[in-house]
Amino acid sequence: MSALADLSLSELSAEIRAGHASPLEAAEACLARISTLDGELNSYLTVCAEEALAEAARLTEELAAGNWRGPLHGVPLALKDLFETRGTRTTAGSRILGEWVPERDATVVRRLRTAGMVLLGKLNMHEFAFGTTSENEHYGPVRNPHDPTRIAGGSSGGSATAVAARLCYGSLGSDTGGSIRCPAAVCGIVGLKPTYGRVSRAGVVPLAWSLDHVGPMTRTVADAALLLESIAGHDPADSTSAQRPVPPYSRDLEAGVRGLRLGIPREFFWEALHPEVEGAVRGAIARLQDAGAEVREVRLPGLELAAAAQAVILRAEATAYHRDWLQTRAAEYGPTIRLRLLEGHFLSATDYLDAQRARRVVRRRLLEVLGKVDALVTPAVPIPASQVGAQQVTAGGITAPPPYFMVRNTALFNLTGLPALSVPCGHADGLPVGLQIAGRPWEEALLLRVGRVLEA
Amino acid sequence: MPTDPPSLTPNPDLKLDSHLLLDLTPEELVDLQSRLSALQTQLAVLRSADLRDAEPSLPPSLEEQP
């Protein structure tokens, strides 16, 4: 049973297609692991055991009748608990939505169900996705499967832990400043934040509308490609959804990096960095170079402006969404989230507009650089996972709370809407390290190609 | 013309916000003050940037649409 859970999503898919494993066996394997391991890891907020087994049995019968829906047929997945799921509670990690049972599926959930997903349950997260540690003040912290005294990162920490601990074969997260890539990096899995507009956010509890992205979290690059193929594409229910065809992301995964120009930013990303994280990332860059990539240093000045714009837009939009609840149900927020949401009340409309103007400047500069290289490569998170409850962390001569480090390297690509991938690339203090690969709009396939080289 | 950026003040149209602030414990008020200080530093960066030719950004994907 455990051996079945050890397969990647793609491997399980092939086994199901070949008739060597059934959706029911796969669901049972995951549920057994959840029952054994998740008491400590705390990655699930809701386990839909009965529904999952019933759906898996239905999909098993469907296969026996000769109907194979595609690569996700009968694959057990679990979702961050901010995706609306019809008939299953969706808390967004909050007490305010603690008993909310949506009447509809988010668009991406509907697409996954149509593709044959077995939904195992809903996953713990930082409250309302407004944080980077997944130390949930209502439901307890998500713990890192590589060392349960450590955080799983956030805000999609439950997704990262559940995937890394093989409590599901893949998950979806949301990413407003790094909430897919950061937990993926510190839990040793693959996390992809696609281009803004690539994946629908309809039916996803928002944090900040103009920064929110939805993407896959998986154990392998090939799995991320498969999930992205299933969820990407235009959705009239999301006004920011792009009307562009969805390429076959799985097709060119083995194309390698020979001849690709990879840019290594000279500034910013190499400060506040744990030395063993730097070692792992530089090692990965050397491997890419050995595989034929042309590596060159690039200048990315003025990233302080990006951080300032991101901070203002995030707070203003989050406070706008939460404004009514802040007036009427403030005591139901965790204390930390409540303070974060209050910050937005101290910003003016002109502050917000200045931040949006700065956003255009930063995006223009970044696209200029990406005219000279095919992708940028950086550390995803500058430190390994910190201890649960840690107030301060020191790295690169800087002592600050863990959130300072967590989204430092990732938020730039939320502000600019550009795609960015985190893939495992080594260890620091015995814990996983992620390499971030970011690129031009709509070039997710290229990022996946680069990431695949590091798995070989 | 003032040369320094104005200090942070609560948005004046939100009466209930002051009520929300009154609900905070002394420790939370100190924490909030520290957060607002950090936010003010970010605003100073924005206000010192050269944004003359920049209109506010649309959501990125809409900028990519024909």
Short mmCIF file of C-alpha atoms in Angstrom, two decimals:
data_model
loop_
_atom_site.label_atom_id
_atom_site.label_comp_id
_atom_site.label_asym_id
_atom_site.label_seq_id
_atom_site.Cartn_x
_atom_site.Cartn_y
_atom_site.Cartn_z
CA MET A 1 0.00 0.00 0.00
CA SER A 2 2.82 2.36 0.87
CA ALA A 3 4.62 1.51 -2.38
CA LEU A 4 1.60 2.77 -4.30
CA ALA A 5 1.70 6.04 -2.37
CA ASP A 6 5.39 6.39 -3.26
CA LEU A 7 4.57 6.79 -6.96
CA SER A 8 4.49 10.25 -8.47
CA LEU A 9 1.24 11.50 -9.97
CA SER A 10 2.46 10.70 -13.49
CA GLU A 11 3.61 7.22 -12.47
CA LEU A 12 0.30 6.48 -10.77
CA SER A 13 -1.55 7.74 -13.82
CA ALA A 14 0.39 5.32 -16.03
CA GLU A 15 -0.28 2.45 -13.63
CA ILE A 16 -4.00 3.20 -13.61
CA ARG A 17 -4.09 3.45 -17.40
CA ALA A 18 -2.28 0.12 -17.71
CA GLY A 19 -4.66 -1.52 -15.24
CA HIS A 20 -1.87 -2.24 -12.72
CA ALA A 21 -3.47 -0.06 -10.04
CA SER A 22 -7.00 1.15 -9.45
CA PRO A 23 -8.26 4.56 -8.31
CA LEU A 24 -9.72 2.82 -5.28
CA GLU A 25 -6.38 1.31 -4.26
CA ALA A 26 -4.65 4.68 -4.68
CA ALA A 27 -7.25 6.48 -2.57
CA GLU A 28 -7.03 3.82 0.13
CA ALA A 29 -3.22 4.12 0.19
CA CYS A 30 -3.40 7.88 0.72
CA LEU A 31 -6.13 7.65 3.36
CA ALA A 32 -4.07 5.08 5.27
CA ARG A 33 -1.08 7.43 5.29
CA ILE A 34 -3.24 10.38 6.34
CA SER A 35 -4.57 8.34 9.22
CA THR A 36 -1.07 7.34 10.33
CA LEU A 37 0.89 10.53 9.75
CA ASP A 38 -1.34 13.57 9.71
CA GLY A 39 -2.06 13.65 13.42
CA GLU A 40 1.42 15.10 13.77
CA LEU A 41 1.77 16.96 10.46
CA ASN A 42 -1.64 18.68 10.65
CA SER A 43 -1.86 19.25 6.91
CA TYR A 44 -5.56 18.35 6.46
CA LEU A 45 -8.42 20.45 7.82
CA THR A 46 -11.06 18.16 6.30
CA VAL A 47 -10.61 14.57 5.13
CA CYS A 48 -13.39 13.46 2.77
CA ALA A 49 -12.74 9.74 3.24
CA GLU A 50 -16.23 8.46 2.50
CA GLU A 51 -16.77 10.68 -0.52
CA ALA A 52 -13.27 9.95 -1.84
CA LEU A 53 -13.73 6.19 -1.63
CA ALA A 54 -17.13 6.42 -3.31
CA GLU A 55 -15.76 8.56 -6.13
CA ALA A 56 -12.71 6.29 -6.50
CA ALA A 57 -15.00 3.27 -6.76
CA ARG A 58 -17.09 5.05 -9.43
CA LEU A 59 -13.96 5.94 -11.41
CA THR A 60 -12.67 2.37 -11.07
CA GLU A 61 -15.94 1.08 -12.55
CA GLU A 62 -15.76 3.68 -15.31
CA LEU A 63 -12.31 2.40 -16.27
CA ALA A 64 -13.53 -1.18 -16.27
CA ALA A 65 -16.23 -0.06 -18.69
CA GLY A 66 -13.51 1.27 -20.99
CA ASN A 67 -13.86 4.99 -20.29
CA TRP A 68 -10.52 6.64 -19.47
CA ARG A 69 -10.93 10.38 -18.96
CA GLY A 70 -7.25 11.27 -19.23
CA PRO A 71 -4.11 11.45 -17.08
CA LEU A 72 -5.94 12.54 -13.94
CA HIS A 73 -8.47 9.70 -14.08
CA GLY A 74 -8.71 8.33 -10.55
CA VAL A 75 -5.76 10.31 -9.18
CA PRO A 76 -6.24 11.33 -5.52
CA LEU A 77 -5.56 15.03 -4.96
CA ALA A 78 -6.17 17.45 -2.08
CA LEU A 79 -6.73 21.20 -2.25
CA LYS A 80 -5.75 24.23 -0.20
CA ASP A 81 -8.81 25.14 1.81
CA LEU A 82 -9.59 28.34 -0.06
CA PHE A 83 -10.87 26.68 -3.24
CA GLU A 84 -14.65 26.52 -3.14
CA THR A 85 -15.79 22.90 -3.10
CA ARG A 86 -19.48 22.20 -3.52
CA GLY A 87 -20.82 20.41 -0.45
CA THR A 88 -17.48 20.41 1.40
CA ARG A 89 -16.60 23.11 3.92
CA THR A 90 -14.13 25.75 2.80
CA THR A 91 -12.60 27.61 5.74
CA ALA A 92 -9.76 29.59 4.12
CA GLY A 93 -8.00 28.66 7.35
CA SER A 94 -10.27 31.03 9.26
CA ARG A 95 -12.85 30.85 12.01
CA ILE A 96 -15.00 33.35 10.13
CA LEU A 97 -15.56 30.81 7.33
CA GLY A 98 -15.16 27.86 9.68
CA GLU A 99 -18.53 26.29 8.82
CA TRP A 100 -18.97 27.61 5.27
CA VAL A 101 -20.12 24.96 2.82
CA PRO A 102 -20.08 26.45 -0.71
CA GLU A 103 -22.82 25.66 -3.19
CA ARG A 104 -20.46 25.70 -6.17
CA ASP A 105 -17.03 24.48 -7.17
CA ALA A 106 -14.26 26.91 -8.07
CA THR A 107 -13.59 26.73 -11.81
CA VAL A 108 -10.33 24.85 -11.26
CA VAL A 109 -12.05 22.35 -8.96
CA ARG A 110 -14.73 21.75 -11.58
CA ARG A 111 -12.04 21.18 -14.21
CA LEU A 112 -10.19 18.71 -11.99
CA ARG A 113 -13.37 16.79 -11.20
CA THR A 114 -14.18 16.57 -14.91
CA ALA A 115 -10.64 15.29 -15.52
CA GLY A 116 -11.22 12.49 -13.01
CA MET A 117 -9.71 13.75 -9.73
CA VAL A 118 -10.54 11.95 -6.50
CA LEU A 119 -10.76 14.72 -3.88
CA LEU A 120 -9.24 13.46 -0.63
CA GLY A 121 -9.82 16.62 1.38
CA LYS A 122 -9.01 20.24 2.11
CA LEU A 123 -5.66 21.42 3.37
CA ASN A 124 -4.50 23.65 6.21
CA MET A 125 -3.05 27.06 5.38
CA HIS A 126 -2.17 30.42 6.83
CA GLU A 127 -5.42 32.17 7.80
CA PHE A 128 -6.95 33.79 4.71
CA ALA A 129 -3.58 33.15 2.98
CA PHE A 130 -2.22 36.26 4.70
CA GLY A 131 1.08 34.88 5.96
CA THR A 132 4.07 32.78 5.06
CA THR A 133 4.44 30.22 7.85
CA SER A 134 1.09 28.33 7.97
CA GLU A 135 1.19 28.67 11.75
CA ASN A 136 -2.59 28.81 11.83
CA GLU A 137 -3.90 30.52 14.94
CA HIS A 138 -7.17 28.53 14.89
CA TYR A 139 -6.24 25.09 13.58
CA GLY A 140 -2.61 24.80 14.69
CA PRO A 141 0.61 24.90 12.68
CA VAL A 142 1.27 22.77 9.62
CA ARG A 143 4.49 20.86 10.25
CA ASN A 144 7.30 20.14 7.82
CA PRO A 145 7.55 16.40 7.01
CA HIS A 146 11.35 16.66 6.85
CA ASP A 147 11.44 17.85 10.47
CA PRO A 148 8.12 18.32 12.28
CA THR A 149 9.64 20.92 14.61
CA ARG A 150 9.93 23.17 11.53
CA ILE A 151 7.35 25.17 9.62
CA ALA A 152 6.01 24.09 6.23
CA GLY A 153 6.14 27.62 4.85
CA GLY A 154 3.03 29.36 3.63
CA SER A 155 0.50 30.21 2.94
CA SER A 156 -0.07 26.90 1.09
CA GLY A 157 1.76 24.96 3.81
CA GLY A 158 -0.79 22.16 4.07
CA SER A 159 -0.50 21.53 0.33
CA ALA A 160 3.31 21.34 0.51
CA THR A 161 3.33 19.01 3.50
CA ALA A 162 0.61 16.73 2.14
CA VAL A 163 2.40 16.37 -1.21
CA ALA A 164 5.87 15.91 0.34
CA ALA A 165 4.60 13.37 2.90
CA ARG A 166 2.75 11.47 0.16
CA LEU A 167 -0.66 12.10 1.71
CA CYS A 168 -1.92 12.94 -1.80
CA TYR A 169 -0.43 12.86 -5.31
CA GLY A 170 -0.66 16.58 -5.95
CA SER A 171 -2.35 19.76 -4.85
CA LEU A 172 -3.27 23.26 -5.88
CA GLY A 173 -2.08 26.31 -4.00
CA SER A 174 -2.55 30.03 -4.33
CA ASP A 175 0.33 32.52 -4.49
CA THR A 176 0.06 36.24 -3.72
CA GLY A 177 3.67 36.91 -2.74
CA GLY A 178 5.20 33.44 -2.88
CA SER A 179 2.63 31.18 -1.21
CA ILE A 180 3.09 28.32 -3.68
CA ARG A 181 6.85 28.60 -4.20
CA CYS A 182 7.93 29.20 -0.57
CA PRO A 183 6.27 26.14 0.97
CA ALA A 184 7.29 24.09 -2.07
CA ALA A 185 10.91 25.15 -1.55
CA VAL A 186 11.11 24.44 2.17
CA CYS A 187 9.23 21.11 1.89
CA GLY A 188 11.24 19.86 -1.10
CA ILE A 189 8.54 19.73 -3.79
CA VAL A 190 7.78 21.49 -7.08
CA GLY A 191 5.59 24.63 -7.03
CA LEU A 192 4.56 26.64 -10.08
CA LYS A 193 3.05 30.11 -10.07
CA PRO A 194 1.83 30.58 -13.64
CA THR A 195 1.50 33.86 -15.52
CA TYR A 196 -1.27 36.10 -14.16
CA GLY A 197 -4.37 35.27 -16.17
CA ARG A 198 -3.24 31.74 -17.09
CA VAL A 199 -5.34 29.94 -14.44
CA SER A 200 -8.79 31.03 -13.31
CA ARG A 201 -9.24 32.36 -9.79
CA ALA A 202 -13.04 32.23 -9.89
CA GLY A 203 -14.29 30.59 -6.71
CA VAL A 204 -11.01 31.09 -4.85
CA VAL A 205 -11.16 33.15 -1.64
CA PRO A 206 -9.01 36.17 -2.54
CA LEU A 207 -6.18 37.78 -0.62
CA ALA A 208 -5.27 40.54 -3.09
CA TRP A 209 -7.01 40.39 -6.46
CA SER A 210 -4.26 41.86 -8.63
CA LEU A 211 -1.54 39.67 -7.06
CA ASP A 212 -3.33 36.33 -6.56
CA HIS A 213 -2.36 33.35 -8.73
CA VAL A 214 -3.38 29.68 -8.68
CA GLY A 215 -0.98 26.88 -9.53
CA PRO A 216 0.12 23.26 -9.03
CA MET A 217 2.18 21.81 -6.17
CA THR A 218 3.58 18.36 -6.93
CA ARG A 219 6.44 15.97 -6.33
CA THR A 220 7.83 16.21 -9.88
CA VAL A 221 8.03 18.70 -12.74
CA ALA A 222 6.11 16.32 -15.02
CA ASP A 223 3.29 16.20 -12.45
CA ALA A 224 3.15 20.01 -12.36
CA ALA A 225 2.90 20.07 -16.17
CA LEU A 226 0.01 17.58 -16.10
CA LEU A 227 -1.91 19.53 -13.47
CA LEU A 228 -1.35 22.83 -15.25
CA GLU A 229 -2.68 21.36 -18.49
CA SER A 230 -5.86 20.42 -16.66
CA ILE A 231 -6.55 23.74 -14.94
CA ALA A 232 -5.23 26.38 -17.38
CA GLY A 233 -7.34 28.20 -19.93
CA HIS A 234 -9.82 31.00 -20.32
CA ASP A 235 -12.67 31.30 -17.85
CA PRO A 236 -15.37 33.92 -18.41
CA ALA A 237 -16.08 33.84 -14.67
CA ASP A 238 -12.66 35.44 -13.99
CA SER A 239 -12.38 38.91 -15.55
CA THR A 240 -8.58 38.72 -15.57
CA SER A 241 -8.45 35.35 -17.30
CA ALA A 242 -6.48 35.42 -20.57
CA GLN A 243 -7.93 34.26 -23.88
CA ARG A 244 -4.92 32.27 -25.00
CA PRO A 245 -4.66 28.65 -26.05
CA VAL A 246 -3.18 26.22 -23.52
CA PRO A 247 0.02 24.64 -24.83
CA PRO A 248 0.84 20.98 -24.12
CA TYR A 249 3.11 21.62 -21.14
CA SER A 250 4.17 17.96 -20.89
CA ARG A 251 5.39 17.77 -24.48
CA ASP A 252 8.81 19.44 -24.31
CA LEU A 253 9.87 18.56 -20.78
CA GLU A 254 12.88 16.59 -21.99
CA ALA A 255 14.09 19.25 -24.43
CA GLY A 256 16.92 20.28 -22.09
CA VAL A 257 18.58 23.65 -21.65
CA ARG A 258 21.27 23.61 -24.32
CA GLY A 259 21.50 27.08 -25.79
CA LEU A 260 19.14 28.68 -23.28
CA ARG A 261 20.36 31.95 -21.75
CA LEU A 262 19.85 31.97 -17.99
CA GLY A 263 20.24 35.26 -16.13
CA ILE A 264 21.59 35.38 -12.59
CA PRO A 265 20.66 38.71 -10.96
CA ARG A 266 23.70 40.34 -9.46
CA GLU A 267 21.84 42.20 -6.72
CA PHE A 268 19.30 41.59 -3.97
CA PHE A 269 18.79 37.82 -4.22
CA TRP A 270 22.22 37.01 -2.78
CA GLU A 271 21.80 39.11 0.34
CA ALA A 272 20.12 37.80 3.52
CA LEU A 273 21.05 34.31 2.39
CA HIS A 274 21.90 31.20 4.43
CA PRO A 275 25.36 30.02 3.24
CA GLU A 276 24.22 26.44 2.60
CA VAL A 277 21.24 27.70 0.58
CA GLU A 278 23.67 29.70 -1.52
CA GLY A 279 25.85 26.63 -1.95
CA ALA A 280 22.91 24.48 -3.10
CA VAL A 281 21.68 27.15 -5.53
CA ARG A 282 25.12 27.81 -7.02
CA GLY A 283 25.54 24.05 -7.38
CA ALA A 284 22.26 23.84 -9.30
CA ILE A 285 23.30 26.70 -11.56
CA ALA A 286 26.55 24.86 -12.31
CA ARG A 287 24.54 21.76 -13.24
CA LEU A 288 22.42 23.80 -15.64
CA GLN A 289 25.61 25.19 -17.15
CA ASP A 290 27.01 21.66 -17.50
CA ALA A 291 23.79 20.71 -19.28
CA GLY A 292 24.46 23.37 -21.92
CA ALA A 293 22.80 26.53 -20.61
CA GLU A 294 24.57 29.81 -21.11
CA VAL A 295 24.69 31.49 -17.69
CA ARG A 296 25.22 35.24 -17.46
CA GLU A 297 24.95 37.85 -14.75
CA VAL A 298 22.23 40.48 -15.17
CA ARG A 299 21.50 43.76 -13.42
CA LEU A 300 18.10 44.18 -11.73
CA PRO A 301 18.36 47.51 -9.97
CA GLY A 302 15.63 49.14 -7.90
CA LEU A 303 14.05 46.07 -6.40
CA GLU A 304 13.34 48.03 -3.23
CA LEU A 305 10.68 49.82 -5.27
CA ALA A 306 9.12 46.47 -6.15
CA ALA A 307 8.97 45.46 -2.49
CA ALA A 308 7.35 48.77 -1.55
CA ALA A 309 4.72 48.53 -4.29
CA GLN A 310 3.94 44.93 -3.39
CA ALA A 311 3.54 45.80 0.30
CA VAL A 312 1.11 48.64 -0.40
CA ILE A 313 -0.99 46.83 -3.03
CA LEU A 314 -1.24 43.69 -0.88
CA ARG A 315 -2.39 45.56 2.22
CA ALA A 316 -4.82 47.86 0.42
CA GLU A 317 -6.52 45.05 -1.51
CA ALA A 318 -6.64 42.64 1.44
CA THR A 319 -8.16 45.26 3.72
CA ALA A 320 -10.72 46.18 1.07
CA TYR A 321 -11.87 42.55 0.83
CA HIS A 322 -12.02 42.12 4.61
CA ARG A 323 -13.45 45.55 5.44
CA ASP A 324 -16.96 44.43 6.38
CA TRP A 325 -15.78 41.52 8.52
CA LEU A 326 -13.26 43.79 10.23
CA GLN A 327 -16.13 46.03 11.27
CA THR A 328 -18.42 43.27 12.49
CA ARG A 329 -16.38 40.15 13.30
CA ALA A 330 -12.93 41.46 14.21
CA ALA A 331 -12.61 39.23 17.27
CA GLU A 332 -12.89 36.11 15.10
CA TYR A 333 -9.62 36.82 13.29
CA GLY A 334 -6.38 35.47 14.70
CA PRO A 335 -4.56 38.36 16.41
CA THR A 336 -1.75 38.55 13.85
CA ILE A 337 -4.02 38.58 10.81
CA ARG A 338 -6.22 41.21 12.38
CA LEU A 339 -3.24 43.54 12.81
CA ARG A 340 -2.09 42.92 9.24
CA LEU A 341 -5.54 43.80 7.96
CA LEU A 342 -5.69 46.97 10.05
CA GLU A 343 -2.54 48.22 8.34
CA GLY A 344 -4.44 48.70 5.10
CA HIS A 345 -6.71 51.29 6.70
CA PHE A 346 -3.72 53.60 7.01
CA LEU A 347 -3.15 53.78 3.27
CA SER A 348 -4.69 56.36 0.97
CA ALA A 349 -6.01 56.00 -2.57
CA THR A 350 -3.00 57.91 -3.85
CA ASP A 351 -0.64 55.51 -2.05
CA TYR A 352 -2.36 52.63 -3.84
CA LEU A 353 -2.19 54.37 -7.22
CA ASP A 354 1.46 55.24 -6.73
CA ALA A 355 2.12 51.58 -5.99
CA GLN A 356 0.34 50.61 -9.21
CA ARG A 357 2.42 53.16 -11.11
CA ALA A 358 5.58 51.74 -9.57
CA ARG A 359 4.37 48.31 -10.61
CA ARG A 360 4.40 49.38 -14.25
CA VAL A 361 7.95 50.75 -13.90
CA VAL A 362 9.20 47.52 -12.29
CA ARG A 363 7.49 45.30 -14.87
CA ARG A 364 8.96 47.35 -17.73
CA ARG A 365 12.46 46.99 -16.27
CA LEU A 366 12.07 43.28 -15.72
CA LEU A 367 10.78 42.64 -19.24
CA GLU A 368 13.78 44.55 -20.61
CA VAL A 369 16.08 42.13 -18.80
CA LEU A 370 14.04 39.17 -20.04
CA GLY A 371 14.60 40.45 -23.57
CA LYS A 372 18.27 39.56 -23.11
CA VAL A 373 17.93 36.22 -21.29
CA ASP A 374 15.38 33.42 -21.52
CA ALA A 375 14.84 33.03 -17.78
CA LEU A 376 16.10 34.25 -14.43
CA VAL A 377 17.44 31.88 -11.80
CA THR A 378 17.56 32.74 -8.09
CA PRO A 379 17.25 31.12 -4.67
CA ALA A 380 13.51 30.61 -4.01
CA VAL A 381 13.71 31.12 -0.23
CA PRO A 382 16.91 32.44 1.35
CA ILE A 383 16.71 30.23 4.46
CA PRO A 384 15.73 26.65 5.28
CA ALA A 385 12.46 26.13 7.17
CA SER A 386 12.56 27.86 10.56
CA GLN A 387 11.39 26.37 13.83
CA VAL A 388 7.65 26.47 14.53
CA GLY A 389 7.12 29.48 16.78
CA ALA A 390 10.43 31.19 15.88
CA GLN A 391 10.21 34.96 16.29
CA GLN A 392 13.55 35.83 14.71
CA VAL A 393 15.90 34.22 12.21
CA THR A 394 19.41 35.33 11.23
CA ALA A 395 20.88 34.86 7.76
CA GLY A 396 23.45 36.82 5.79
CA GLY A 397 24.00 39.12 8.77
CA ILE A 398 20.32 40.11 8.92
CA THR A 399 18.10 39.21 11.89
CA ALA A 400 14.37 39.47 11.21
CA PRO A 401 11.08 37.56 11.66
CA PRO A 402 10.76 34.55 9.31
CA PRO A 403 8.25 36.30 6.96
CA TYR A 404 10.95 38.83 6.04
CA PHE A 405 12.94 36.04 4.42
CA MET A 406 10.11 33.91 3.07
CA VAL A 407 8.76 36.09 0.27
CA ARG A 408 11.78 38.31 -0.23
CA ASN A 409 12.79 36.58 -3.47
CA THR A 410 9.38 35.57 -4.78
CA ALA A 411 7.03 38.58 -4.51
CA LEU A 412 8.62 40.38 -7.47
CA PHE A 413 6.96 37.89 -9.80
CA ASN A 414 3.53 38.45 -8.27
CA LEU A 415 3.86 42.17 -8.75
CA THR A 416 4.85 41.71 -12.37
CA GLY A 417 2.57 38.74 -13.08
CA LEU A 418 5.43 36.72 -14.58
CA PRO A 419 5.58 32.91 -14.25
CA ALA A 420 7.95 31.43 -11.67
CA LEU A 421 8.76 27.88 -10.64
CA SER A 422 10.45 26.47 -7.53
CA VAL A 423 12.19 23.12 -7.86
CA PRO A 424 14.21 21.21 -5.24
CA CYS A 425 17.95 21.72 -5.68
CA GLY A 426 19.69 20.49 -2.53
CA HIS A 427 19.75 20.86 1.22
CA ALA A 428 20.77 23.33 3.92
CA ASP A 429 20.95 22.24 7.56
CA GLY A 430 19.59 18.93 6.27
CA LEU A 431 16.41 20.61 4.99
CA PRO A 432 15.22 21.14 1.39
CA VAL A 433 16.27 24.14 -0.69
CA GLY A 434 14.41 25.43 -3.74
CA LEU A 435 15.70 27.04 -6.92
CA GLN A 436 13.43 29.68 -8.45
CA ILE A 437 13.21 29.91 -12.24
CA ALA A 438 11.22 32.88 -13.60
CA GLY A 439 10.50 33.87 -17.16
CA ARG A 440 8.56 35.83 -19.72
CA PRO A 441 4.75 35.89 -19.76
CA TRP A 442 3.15 32.60 -20.89
CA GLU A 443 6.49 30.73 -20.99
CA GLU A 444 5.69 28.20 -18.27
CA ALA A 445 6.80 25.39 -20.60
CA LEU A 446 10.31 26.80 -20.73
CA LEU A 447 10.52 27.03 -16.93
CA LEU A 448 9.37 23.42 -16.61
CA ARG A 449 12.05 22.35 -19.10
CA VAL A 450 14.74 24.01 -16.99
CA GLY A 451 13.36 22.51 -13.80
CA ARG A 452 13.24 19.05 -15.34
CA VAL A 453 17.00 19.14 -15.98
CA LEU A 454 17.60 19.43 -12.23
CA GLU A 455 15.57 16.27 -11.58
CA ALA A 456 17.59 14.15 -13.99
CA MET B 1 5.01 73.15 -0.33
CA PRO B 2 5.69 70.51 2.31
CA THR B 3 8.92 68.63 1.66
CA ASP B 4 8.41 65.69 4.03
CA PRO B 5 5.90 62.93 3.38
CA PRO B 6 2.84 63.29 5.62
CA SER B 7 2.70 61.00 8.64
CA LEU B 8 0.32 58.06 8.59
CA THR B 9 -3.19 58.78 9.76
CA PRO B 10 -6.24 56.52 9.73
CA ASN B 11 -8.50 56.93 6.77
CA PRO B 12 -10.93 59.62 8.01
CA ASP B 13 -14.08 58.15 6.49
CA LEU B 14 -13.92 55.06 8.67
CA LYS B 15 -15.36 55.95 12.04
CA LEU B 16 -15.54 52.36 13.20
CA ASP B 17 -11.85 51.93 12.59
CA SER B 18 -11.04 53.97 15.66
CA HIS B 19 -13.35 51.63 17.53
CA LEU B 20 -11.34 48.72 16.19
CA LEU B 21 -8.15 50.34 17.39
CA LEU B 22 -9.66 50.83 20.86
CA ASP B 23 -10.31 47.08 21.00
CA LEU B 24 -6.61 46.30 20.74
CA THR B 25 -4.56 45.38 23.79
CA PRO B 26 -1.59 47.64 24.67
CA GLU B 27 0.78 44.99 23.26
CA GLU B 28 -1.17 44.84 20.01
CA LEU B 29 -1.09 48.62 19.71
CA VAL B 30 2.68 48.57 20.08
CA ASP B 31 2.86 45.83 17.45
CA LEU B 32 0.61 47.81 15.10
CA GLN B 33 2.74 50.92 15.59
CA SER B 34 5.82 48.97 14.65
CA ARG B 35 4.08 47.58 11.56
CA LEU B 36 3.00 51.07 10.53
CA SER B 37 6.56 52.29 10.91
CA ALA B 38 7.71 49.60 8.49
CA LEU B 39 4.89 50.51 6.11
CA GLN B 40 5.90 54.18 6.29
CA THR B 41 9.40 53.20 5.20
CA GLN B 42 7.89 51.48 2.15
CA LEU B 43 5.77 54.54 1.38
CA ALA B 44 8.88 56.71 1.55
CA VAL B 45 10.47 54.50 -1.12
CA LEU B 46 7.39 54.91 -3.32
CA ARG B 47 7.26 58.66 -2.83
CA SER B 48 10.89 59.13 -3.71
CA ALA B 49 10.65 57.06 -6.92
CA ASP B 50 10.53 58.66 -10.34
CA LEU B 51 7.07 57.68 -11.55
CA ARG B 52 6.50 60.62 -13.91
CA ASP B 53 5.89 58.57 -17.05
CA ALA B 54 4.06 55.71 -15.39
CA GLU B 55 0.31 55.33 -15.45
CA PRO B 56 -1.22 52.90 -12.93
CA SER B 57 -0.81 49.31 -14.04
CA LEU B 58 -3.75 47.25 -15.21
CA PRO B 59 -3.81 43.62 -14.14
CA PRO B 60 -0.86 42.16 -16.08
CA SER B 61 -2.84 39.72 -18.25
CA LEU B 62 -5.11 42.48 -19.49
CA GLU B 63 -2.04 44.43 -20.54
CA GLU B 64 -1.05 41.44 -22.62
CA GLN B 65 -4.40 41.22 -24.43
CA PRO B 66 -4.65 42.62 -27.95
#
